[in-house]
Amino acid sequence: MVRLGSHTMTNVNQLYDALVSAPGVIQAFHVAGADDFYLHVAVENAEALRDFVLQHVTSHRVVRQTETHLVFEVRGGAGVLAT
């Protein structure tokens, strides 16, 4: 999770471009609500995750806060609701 300290169009677009081009990023989501971006990244271990955040996320002056979550397992769901 990434929260910005300044929400200008320029800041959002520049950070978005930088995040999607960072090594290890699988997907980047620009979201509404308290958070501004969610990143889906693949790294070797917890230390590599820390390094990724420090080198590629918090290094940007507009980033106010980050929060990380580790995924232990992923299962597919039933899919889209029938209409």
Tab-separated table of N, CA, C and O in Angstrom, residues 49-60:
chain	number	residue	atom	x	y	z
A	49	LEU	N	12.051	-7.489	0.013
A	49	LEU	CA	10.866	-6.635	0.038
A	49	LEU	C	11.184	-5.303	0.704
A	49	LEU	O	10.829	-4.234	0.179
A	50	ARG	N	11.867	-5.354	1.834
A	50	ARG	CA	12.291	-4.117	2.511
A	50	ARG	C	13.136	-3.260	1.570
A	50	ARG	O	12.908	-2.059	1.426
A	51	ASP	N	14.102	-3.887	0.907
A	51	ASP	CA	14.973	-3.151	-0.009
A	51	ASP	C	14.180	-2.556	-1.169
A	51	ASP	O	14.427	-1.419	-1.574
A	52	PHE	N	13.225	-3.320	-1.696
A	52	PHE	CA	12.387	-2.817	-2.782
A	52	PHE	C	11.649	-1.553	-2.345
A	52	PHE	O	11.638	-0.547	-3.055
A	53	VAL	N	11.026	-1.608	-1.175
A	53	VAL	CA	10.266	-0.458	-0.681
A	53	VAL	C	11.189	0.748	-0.501
A	53	VAL	O	10.857	1.863	-0.920
A	54	LEU	N	12.343	0.543	0.083
A	54	LEU	CA	13.262	1.657	0.317
A	54	LEU	C	13.843	2.227	-0.974
A	54	LEU	O	14.002	3.435	-1.108
A	55	GLN	N	14.150	1.371	-1.917
A	55	GLN	CA	14.800	1.831	-3.151
A	55	GLN	C	13.826	2.354	-4.197
A	55	GLN	O	14.167	3.267	-4.955
A	56	HIS	N	12.626	1.781	-4.258
A	56	HIS	CA	11.737	2.087	-5.376
A	56	HIS	C	10.425	2.764	-4.987
A	56	HIS	O	9.675	3.176	-5.864
A	57	VAL	N	10.130	2.848	-3.694
A	57	VAL	CA	8.857	3.453	-3.291
A	57	VAL	C	9.101	4.674	-2.405
A	57	VAL	O	8.775	5.798	-2.787
A	58	THR	N	9.647	4.478	-1.233
A	58	THR	CA	9.811	5.612	-0.312
A	58	THR	C	10.879	6.608	-0.765
A	58	THR	O	10.984	7.687	-0.200
A	59	SER	N	11.615	6.263	-1.793
A	59	SER	CA	12.607	7.188	-2.340
A	59	SER	C	11.956	8.354	-3.090
A	59	SER	O	12.614	9.351	-3.368
A	60	HIS	N	10.668	8.254	-3.386
A	60	HIS	CA	9.952	9.326	-4.076
A	60	HIS	C	9.410	10.319	-3.048
A	60	HIS	O	8.746	9.929	-2.087
